[in-house]
Amino acid sequence: PEDIFVLRQGGAIVAAGLLWHQAHYRQNMVKAYHGAMKAAALAPRLPTLFGYLPVPRAGAPLHFAMLGLLPVKGNNAALYPPLLAGLGAAARRRGFEIVVAGAPKSSSLWQVLGHARNLQFGSRLFTMQAKPNPATKPASGKPVFLECGWL
């Protein structure tokens, strides 16, 4: 319940979202930095002068929450700022300094996230599935399990 935020208007739910902390079953770590991030890692507190978080130490687990389930009524982009503000407040109460969110550029969520202060870097999507299981294969034929690995 503390990880779920619901936005109401006139008593009706118009948007909802949740913070997903995955550390209970997996750890995410920075193995190494490359390019500009490698230089930034030499002075990890330097980004704080520009309003960003310090660069996490390579080899240390990252403490972050993923934003999930962000439906809004009528795909109304105006509902995202108060929804994200509520989720951000919940993240700070839980001690998260990093919140990870993603959205396709064609979405109403991107209209809001695209203007927020952020760090962007290339990523790749990898499919992960221990054993193929025809019973869980969706009609699209695409793999069921996805992991996002940042580079």
Short mmCIF file of N, CA and C in Angstrom, two decimals:
data_model
loop_
_atom_site.label_atom_id
_atom_site.label_comp_id
_atom_site.label_asym_id
_atom_site.label_seq_id
_atom_site.Cartn_x
_atom_site.Cartn_y
_atom_site.Cartn_z
N PRO A 1 0.80 -1.22 0.00
CA PRO A 1 0.00 0.00 0.00
C PRO A 1 0.84 1.28 0.00
N GLU A 2 1.99 1.30 0.69
CA GLU A 2 2.80 2.52 0.69
C GLU A 2 3.50 2.71 -0.65
N ASP A 3 3.55 1.66 -1.46
CA ASP A 3 4.19 1.74 -2.76
C ASP A 3 3.22 2.11 -3.88
N ILE A 4 1.94 2.19 -3.56
CA ILE A 4 0.91 2.49 -4.56
C ILE A 4 0.40 3.91 -4.34
N PHE A 5 0.30 4.66 -5.41
CA PHE A 5 -0.25 6.00 -5.34
C PHE A 5 -1.44 6.09 -6.28
N VAL A 6 -2.54 6.58 -5.78
CA VAL A 6 -3.77 6.72 -6.56
C VAL A 6 -4.14 8.19 -6.60
N LEU A 7 -4.43 8.68 -7.80
CA LEU A 7 -4.87 10.06 -7.98
C LEU A 7 -6.37 10.05 -8.21
N ARG A 8 -7.07 10.84 -7.41
CA ARG A 8 -8.53 10.90 -7.51
C ARG A 8 -8.98 12.31 -7.90
N GLN A 9 -10.06 12.36 -8.63
CA GLN A 9 -10.74 13.62 -8.94
C GLN A 9 -12.22 13.38 -8.69
N GLY A 10 -12.78 14.17 -7.78
CA GLY A 10 -14.19 13.98 -7.44
C GLY A 10 -14.48 12.61 -6.90
N GLY A 11 -13.52 12.00 -6.22
CA GLY A 11 -13.72 10.68 -5.64
C GLY A 11 -13.43 9.53 -6.59
N ALA A 12 -13.33 9.80 -7.88
CA ALA A 12 -13.06 8.75 -8.87
C ALA A 12 -11.56 8.63 -9.10
N ILE A 13 -11.08 7.42 -9.27
CA ILE A 13 -9.67 7.18 -9.58
C ILE A 13 -9.44 7.55 -11.04
N VAL A 14 -8.49 8.48 -11.28
CA VAL A 14 -8.19 8.91 -12.64
C VAL A 14 -6.78 8.51 -13.07
N ALA A 15 -5.94 8.11 -12.12
CA ALA A 15 -4.58 7.67 -12.43
C ALA A 15 -4.04 6.86 -11.26
N ALA A 16 -3.11 5.98 -11.56
CA ALA A 16 -2.51 5.16 -10.51
C ALA A 16 -1.10 4.76 -10.93
N GLY A 17 -0.27 4.50 -9.96
CA GLY A 17 1.08 4.06 -10.24
C GLY A 17 1.67 3.38 -9.02
N LEU A 18 2.79 2.72 -9.22
CA LEU A 18 3.43 2.05 -8.09
C LEU A 18 4.93 2.13 -8.22
N LEU A 19 5.57 2.03 -7.06
CA LEU A 19 7.03 1.94 -6.97
C LEU A 19 7.36 0.46 -6.83
N TRP A 20 8.25 -0.02 -7.64
CA TRP A 20 8.62 -1.43 -7.59
C TRP A 20 10.08 -1.53 -7.22
N HIS A 21 10.34 -1.98 -6.01
CA HIS A 21 11.71 -2.17 -5.53
C HIS A 21 12.05 -3.64 -5.71
N GLN A 22 12.96 -3.93 -6.62
CA GLN A 22 13.24 -5.30 -7.00
C GLN A 22 14.35 -5.97 -6.21
N ALA A 23 14.97 -5.27 -5.27
CA ALA A 23 16.15 -5.80 -4.59
C ALA A 23 15.88 -7.07 -3.78
N HIS A 24 14.63 -7.36 -3.49
CA HIS A 24 14.33 -8.56 -2.70
C HIS A 24 14.62 -9.84 -3.48
N TYR A 25 14.64 -9.75 -4.81
CA TYR A 25 14.93 -10.96 -5.57
C TYR A 25 16.03 -10.77 -6.61
N ARG A 26 16.55 -9.56 -6.76
CA ARG A 26 17.65 -9.36 -7.68
C ARG A 26 18.39 -8.07 -7.31
N GLN A 27 19.64 -8.02 -7.66
CA GLN A 27 20.46 -6.84 -7.41
C GLN A 27 20.91 -6.28 -8.75
N ASN A 28 20.91 -4.97 -8.86
CA ASN A 28 21.43 -4.29 -10.04
C ASN A 28 22.70 -3.57 -9.62
N MET A 29 23.76 -3.79 -10.37
CA MET A 29 25.04 -3.17 -10.05
C MET A 29 25.65 -2.57 -11.30
N VAL A 30 26.41 -1.53 -11.09
CA VAL A 30 27.23 -0.97 -12.16
C VAL A 30 28.54 -1.77 -12.14
N LYS A 31 28.82 -2.46 -13.22
CA LYS A 31 30.06 -3.23 -13.28
C LYS A 31 31.23 -2.31 -13.63
N ALA A 32 31.01 -1.39 -14.55
CA ALA A 32 32.07 -0.47 -14.97
C ALA A 32 31.43 0.68 -15.72
N TYR A 33 32.16 1.76 -15.84
CA TYR A 33 31.71 2.92 -16.60
C TYR A 33 32.54 3.06 -17.86
N HIS A 34 31.94 3.67 -18.87
CA HIS A 34 32.62 3.91 -20.14
C HIS A 34 32.32 5.32 -20.59
N GLY A 35 33.14 5.86 -21.46
CA GLY A 35 32.91 7.17 -22.04
C GLY A 35 32.85 8.27 -20.99
N ALA A 36 31.88 9.18 -21.15
CA ALA A 36 31.74 10.32 -20.24
C ALA A 36 31.45 9.87 -18.82
N MET A 37 30.72 8.77 -18.67
CA MET A 37 30.42 8.29 -17.31
C MET A 37 31.68 7.80 -16.61
N LYS A 38 32.65 7.29 -17.35
CA LYS A 38 33.91 6.85 -16.74
C LYS A 38 34.63 8.06 -16.16
N ALA A 39 34.62 9.17 -16.90
CA ALA A 39 35.24 10.40 -16.40
C ALA A 39 34.47 10.93 -15.18
N ALA A 40 33.15 10.89 -15.24
CA ALA A 40 32.34 11.37 -14.11
C ALA A 40 32.57 10.53 -12.86
N ALA A 41 32.84 9.24 -13.03
CA ALA A 41 33.06 8.35 -11.88
C ALA A 41 34.35 8.70 -11.14
N LEU A 42 35.26 9.40 -11.79
CA LEU A 42 36.51 9.81 -11.12
C LEU A 42 36.25 10.90 -10.08
N ALA A 43 35.17 11.66 -10.26
CA ALA A 43 34.76 12.70 -9.30
C ALA A 43 33.27 12.50 -9.04
N PRO A 44 32.91 11.46 -8.29
CA PRO A 44 31.51 11.06 -8.17
C PRO A 44 30.56 12.12 -7.60
N ARG A 45 31.06 13.08 -6.85
CA ARG A 45 30.18 14.10 -6.27
C ARG A 45 30.00 15.30 -7.21
N LEU A 46 30.80 15.40 -8.25
CA LEU A 46 30.72 16.53 -9.18
C LEU A 46 29.31 16.75 -9.74
N PRO A 47 28.57 15.73 -10.15
CA PRO A 47 27.22 15.97 -10.68
C PRO A 47 26.28 16.67 -9.70
N THR A 48 26.56 16.58 -8.40
CA THR A 48 25.68 17.24 -7.42
C THR A 48 25.74 18.76 -7.56
N LEU A 49 26.83 19.29 -8.11
CA LEU A 49 26.94 20.74 -8.33
C LEU A 49 25.94 21.22 -9.39
N PHE A 50 25.47 20.30 -10.21
CA PHE A 50 24.55 20.63 -11.29
C PHE A 50 23.13 20.09 -11.02
N GLY A 51 22.89 19.67 -9.78
CA GLY A 51 21.56 19.21 -9.40
C GLY A 51 21.30 17.74 -9.65
N TYR A 52 22.34 16.97 -9.97
CA TYR A 52 22.17 15.54 -10.20
C TYR A 52 22.69 14.77 -8.99
N LEU A 53 22.41 13.49 -8.96
CA LEU A 53 22.90 12.63 -7.89
C LEU A 53 24.36 12.29 -8.11
N PRO A 54 25.06 11.91 -7.05
CA PRO A 54 26.43 11.45 -7.23
C PRO A 54 26.46 10.20 -8.10
N VAL A 55 27.57 9.96 -8.76
CA VAL A 55 27.73 8.77 -9.58
C VAL A 55 27.91 7.57 -8.65
N PRO A 56 27.07 6.54 -8.78
CA PRO A 56 27.22 5.36 -7.91
C PRO A 56 28.58 4.69 -8.11
N ARG A 57 29.10 4.14 -7.04
CA ARG A 57 30.38 3.45 -7.08
C ARG A 57 30.23 2.15 -7.87
N ALA A 58 31.14 1.89 -8.77
CA ALA A 58 31.13 0.63 -9.51
C ALA A 58 31.26 -0.54 -8.53
N GLY A 59 30.46 -1.55 -8.74
CA GLY A 59 30.48 -2.73 -7.88
C GLY A 59 29.49 -2.68 -6.72
N ALA A 60 28.88 -1.52 -6.49
CA ALA A 60 27.91 -1.39 -5.39
C ALA A 60 26.49 -1.60 -5.93
N PRO A 61 25.63 -2.25 -5.15
CA PRO A 61 24.24 -2.41 -5.59
C PRO A 61 23.55 -1.04 -5.69
N LEU A 62 22.74 -0.87 -6.70
CA LEU A 62 21.97 0.35 -6.85
C LEU A 62 20.67 0.24 -6.06
N HIS A 63 20.32 1.30 -5.38
CA HIS A 63 19.09 1.35 -4.59
C HIS A 63 18.12 2.26 -5.34
N PHE A 64 17.19 1.65 -6.06
CA PHE A 64 16.26 2.44 -6.85
C PHE A 64 14.91 1.75 -6.93
N ALA A 65 13.94 2.50 -7.37
CA ALA A 65 12.61 1.95 -7.60
C ALA A 65 12.26 2.13 -9.06
N MET A 66 11.56 1.17 -9.59
CA MET A 66 11.00 1.27 -10.94
C MET A 66 9.59 1.81 -10.80
N LEU A 67 9.19 2.68 -11.73
CA LEU A 67 7.80 3.11 -11.77
C LEU A 67 7.04 2.13 -12.64
N GLY A 68 5.91 1.68 -12.15
CA GLY A 68 5.12 0.74 -12.93
C GLY A 68 3.65 1.06 -12.87
N LEU A 69 2.92 0.47 -13.78
CA LEU A 69 1.46 0.62 -13.86
C LEU A 69 1.06 2.09 -13.76
N LEU A 70 1.26 2.81 -14.82
CA LEU A 70 0.97 4.24 -14.83
C LEU A 70 -0.21 4.58 -15.75
N PRO A 71 -1.35 3.91 -15.57
CA PRO A 71 -2.49 4.26 -16.42
C PRO A 71 -3.14 5.58 -15.97
N VAL A 72 -3.54 6.37 -16.93
CA VAL A 72 -4.29 7.59 -16.62
C VAL A 72 -5.55 7.62 -17.48
N LYS A 73 -6.59 8.17 -16.92
CA LYS A 73 -7.88 8.20 -17.60
C LYS A 73 -7.78 9.00 -18.90
N GLY A 74 -8.24 8.40 -19.98
CA GLY A 74 -8.27 9.07 -21.26
C GLY A 74 -6.90 9.38 -21.84
N ASN A 75 -5.84 8.72 -21.32
CA ASN A 75 -4.48 8.98 -21.79
C ASN A 75 -4.15 10.48 -21.70
N ASN A 76 -4.66 11.12 -20.66
CA ASN A 76 -4.54 12.57 -20.46
C ASN A 76 -3.18 12.92 -19.85
N ALA A 77 -2.31 13.54 -20.64
CA ALA A 77 -0.95 13.88 -20.18
C ALA A 77 -0.98 14.82 -18.98
N ALA A 78 -2.03 15.61 -18.81
CA ALA A 78 -2.11 16.55 -17.68
C ALA A 78 -2.22 15.83 -16.34
N LEU A 79 -2.60 14.56 -16.34
CA LEU A 79 -2.70 13.80 -15.09
C LEU A 79 -1.33 13.27 -14.62
N TYR A 80 -0.35 13.24 -15.51
CA TYR A 80 0.94 12.69 -15.12
C TYR A 80 1.71 13.54 -14.11
N PRO A 81 1.76 14.88 -14.23
CA PRO A 81 2.53 15.63 -13.23
C PRO A 81 2.09 15.38 -11.79
N PRO A 82 0.78 15.43 -11.46
CA PRO A 82 0.43 15.13 -10.06
C PRO A 82 0.66 13.67 -9.69
N LEU A 83 0.49 12.76 -10.65
CA LEU A 83 0.76 11.35 -10.37
C LEU A 83 2.24 11.15 -10.08
N LEU A 84 3.11 11.70 -10.91
CA LEU A 84 4.54 11.54 -10.71
C LEU A 84 5.01 12.26 -9.45
N ALA A 85 4.39 13.39 -9.11
CA ALA A 85 4.74 14.09 -7.87
C ALA A 85 4.41 13.22 -6.66
N GLY A 86 3.26 12.57 -6.67
CA GLY A 86 2.88 11.68 -5.57
C GLY A 86 3.81 10.49 -5.47
N LEU A 87 4.16 9.91 -6.61
CA LEU A 87 5.09 8.78 -6.60
C LEU A 87 6.49 9.22 -6.17
N GLY A 88 6.90 10.42 -6.58
CA GLY A 88 8.20 10.95 -6.16
C GLY A 88 8.26 11.15 -4.66
N ALA A 89 7.19 11.68 -4.08
CA ALA A 89 7.13 11.86 -2.63
C ALA A 89 7.21 10.52 -1.92
N ALA A 90 6.50 9.52 -2.45
CA ALA A 90 6.53 8.18 -1.86
C ALA A 90 7.94 7.60 -1.96
N ALA A 91 8.61 7.83 -3.09
CA ALA A 91 9.98 7.32 -3.27
C ALA A 91 10.93 7.95 -2.25
N ARG A 92 10.80 9.26 -2.04
CA ARG A 92 11.67 9.94 -1.05
C ARG A 92 11.41 9.40 0.35
N ARG A 93 10.14 9.17 0.70
CA ARG A 93 9.83 8.62 2.03
C ARG A 93 10.46 7.24 2.21
N ARG A 94 10.57 6.48 1.13
CA ARG A 94 11.16 5.13 1.20
C ARG A 94 12.68 5.15 1.08
N GLY A 95 13.27 6.33 0.87
CA GLY A 95 14.72 6.44 0.81
C GLY A 95 15.32 6.22 -0.57
N PHE A 96 14.51 6.22 -1.61
CA PHE A 96 15.03 6.05 -2.96
C PHE A 96 15.52 7.39 -3.50
N GLU A 97 16.74 7.41 -3.99
CA GLU A 97 17.26 8.60 -4.65
C GLU A 97 17.07 8.51 -6.15
N ILE A 98 16.93 7.29 -6.65
CA ILE A 98 16.80 7.06 -8.09
C ILE A 98 15.45 6.39 -8.35
N VAL A 99 14.74 6.92 -9.32
CA VAL A 99 13.49 6.31 -9.78
C VAL A 99 13.64 6.12 -11.28
N VAL A 100 13.41 4.91 -11.74
CA VAL A 100 13.58 4.58 -13.15
C VAL A 100 12.21 4.48 -13.80
N ALA A 101 12.05 5.18 -14.90
CA ALA A 101 10.81 5.12 -15.66
C ALA A 101 11.16 5.10 -17.13
N GLY A 102 10.30 4.53 -17.89
CA GLY A 102 10.51 4.50 -19.33
C GLY A 102 9.19 4.67 -20.05
N ALA A 103 9.26 5.23 -21.23
CA ALA A 103 8.05 5.43 -22.02
C ALA A 103 8.45 5.61 -23.48
N PRO A 104 7.64 5.09 -24.39
CA PRO A 104 7.93 5.36 -25.81
C PRO A 104 7.67 6.82 -26.12
N LYS A 105 8.43 7.36 -27.06
CA LYS A 105 8.29 8.78 -27.40
C LYS A 105 6.91 9.13 -27.93
N SER A 106 6.15 8.15 -28.36
CA SER A 106 4.81 8.42 -28.89
C SER A 106 3.75 8.49 -27.79
N SER A 107 4.11 8.25 -26.53
CA SER A 107 3.13 8.19 -25.45
C SER A 107 2.90 9.53 -24.78
N SER A 108 1.76 9.65 -24.11
CA SER A 108 1.48 10.87 -23.35
C SER A 108 2.41 10.97 -22.14
N LEU A 109 2.87 9.85 -21.60
CA LEU A 109 3.82 9.88 -20.49
C LEU A 109 5.13 10.52 -20.94
N TRP A 110 5.58 10.22 -22.16
CA TRP A 110 6.81 10.83 -22.66
C TRP A 110 6.68 12.34 -22.76
N GLN A 111 5.48 12.83 -23.05
CA GLN A 111 5.28 14.28 -23.13
C GLN A 111 5.69 14.95 -21.83
N VAL A 112 5.54 14.26 -20.72
CA VAL A 112 5.90 14.79 -19.41
C VAL A 112 7.35 14.41 -19.07
N LEU A 113 7.69 13.13 -19.19
CA LEU A 113 9.04 12.69 -18.83
C LEU A 113 10.11 13.32 -19.71
N GLY A 114 9.79 13.56 -20.96
CA GLY A 114 10.76 14.11 -21.88
C GLY A 114 11.24 15.50 -21.50
N HIS A 115 10.47 16.20 -20.66
CA HIS A 115 10.85 17.55 -20.23
C HIS A 115 11.47 17.57 -18.83
N ALA A 116 11.45 16.45 -18.15
CA ALA A 116 12.00 16.39 -16.79
C ALA A 116 13.52 16.28 -16.84
N ARG A 117 14.18 16.78 -15.81
CA ARG A 117 15.63 16.64 -15.72
C ARG A 117 15.92 15.14 -15.62
N ASN A 118 16.84 14.69 -16.45
CA ASN A 118 17.10 13.25 -16.48
C ASN A 118 18.48 12.98 -17.05
N LEU A 119 18.89 11.77 -16.89
CA LEU A 119 20.09 11.28 -17.54
C LEU A 119 19.63 10.23 -18.54
N GLN A 120 20.07 10.36 -19.76
CA GLN A 120 19.72 9.38 -20.77
C GLN A 120 21.00 8.72 -21.27
N PHE A 121 20.90 7.47 -21.53
CA PHE A 121 22.03 6.74 -22.09
C PHE A 121 21.46 5.56 -22.84
N GLY A 122 22.26 5.02 -23.72
CA GLY A 122 21.80 3.91 -24.54
C GLY A 122 21.43 2.71 -23.71
N SER A 123 20.48 1.96 -24.17
CA SER A 123 20.12 0.73 -23.48
C SER A 123 19.79 -0.33 -24.52
N ARG A 124 19.78 -1.53 -24.07
CA ARG A 124 19.40 -2.66 -24.92
C ARG A 124 18.39 -3.50 -24.15
N LEU A 125 17.49 -4.09 -24.88
CA LEU A 125 16.55 -5.02 -24.26
C LEU A 125 17.02 -6.43 -24.57
N PHE A 126 17.08 -7.24 -23.54
CA PHE A 126 17.48 -8.63 -23.69
C PHE A 126 16.30 -9.51 -23.29
N THR A 127 16.10 -10.58 -24.01
CA THR A 127 15.06 -11.52 -23.61
C THR A 127 15.70 -12.57 -22.72
N MET A 128 15.01 -12.89 -21.66
CA MET A 128 15.51 -13.87 -20.70
C MET A 128 14.39 -14.88 -20.43
N GLN A 129 14.67 -16.12 -20.68
CA GLN A 129 13.71 -17.16 -20.35
C GLN A 129 14.51 -18.44 -20.15
N ALA A 130 14.41 -19.02 -18.95
CA ALA A 130 15.22 -20.18 -18.62
C ALA A 130 14.90 -21.36 -19.53
N LYS A 131 13.62 -21.70 -19.67
CA LYS A 131 13.21 -22.82 -20.50
C LYS A 131 12.02 -22.38 -21.35
N PRO A 132 12.08 -22.63 -22.65
CA PRO A 132 10.91 -22.29 -23.46
C PRO A 132 9.67 -23.05 -22.97
N ASN A 133 8.59 -22.33 -22.90
CA ASN A 133 7.34 -22.93 -22.42
C ASN A 133 6.22 -22.53 -23.38
N PRO A 134 5.79 -23.43 -24.25
CA PRO A 134 4.74 -23.08 -25.21
C PRO A 134 3.45 -22.60 -24.54
N ALA A 135 3.19 -23.03 -23.31
CA ALA A 135 1.95 -22.63 -22.63
C ALA A 135 1.96 -21.14 -22.28
N THR A 136 3.16 -20.54 -22.13
CA THR A 136 3.22 -19.12 -21.77
C THR A 136 3.54 -18.22 -22.96
N LYS A 137 3.63 -18.81 -24.13
CA LYS A 137 3.95 -18.01 -25.32
C LYS A 137 2.72 -17.21 -25.75
N PRO A 138 2.83 -15.88 -25.81
CA PRO A 138 1.68 -15.08 -26.22
C PRO A 138 1.38 -15.24 -27.72
N ALA A 139 0.20 -14.85 -28.11
CA ALA A 139 -0.22 -14.97 -29.52
C ALA A 139 0.71 -14.23 -30.46
N SER A 140 1.37 -13.15 -29.95
CA SER A 140 2.27 -12.38 -30.80
C SER A 140 3.52 -13.16 -31.18
N GLY A 141 3.81 -14.23 -30.42
CA GLY A 141 5.02 -15.02 -30.67
C GLY A 141 6.27 -14.41 -30.07
N LYS A 142 6.14 -13.26 -29.40
CA LYS A 142 7.30 -12.60 -28.80
C LYS A 142 7.62 -13.24 -27.45
N PRO A 143 8.88 -13.13 -27.01
CA PRO A 143 9.26 -13.72 -25.72
C PRO A 143 8.48 -13.11 -24.56
N VAL A 144 8.34 -13.87 -23.50
CA VAL A 144 7.56 -13.46 -22.34
C VAL A 144 8.35 -12.58 -21.38
N PHE A 145 9.59 -12.92 -21.08
CA PHE A 145 10.37 -12.24 -20.05
C PHE A 145 11.34 -11.26 -20.69
N LEU A 146 11.38 -10.04 -20.17
CA LEU A 146 12.31 -9.03 -20.68
C LEU A 146 13.11 -8.45 -19.53
N GLU A 147 14.35 -8.17 -19.79
CA GLU A 147 15.22 -7.47 -18.86
C GLU A 147 15.78 -6.27 -19.60
N CYS A 148 15.97 -5.19 -18.90
CA CYS A 148 16.58 -4.01 -19.52
C CYS A 148 17.98 -3.89 -18.97
N GLY A 149 18.97 -3.87 -19.82
CA GLY A 149 20.35 -3.69 -19.38
C GLY A 149 20.87 -2.38 -19.89
N TRP A 150 21.26 -1.50 -18.99
CA TRP A 150 21.77 -0.18 -19.39
C TRP A 150 23.23 -0.29 -19.75
N LEU A 151 23.61 0.46 -20.74
CA LEU A 151 25.02 0.46 -21.16
C LEU A 151 25.60 1.84 -20.99
#
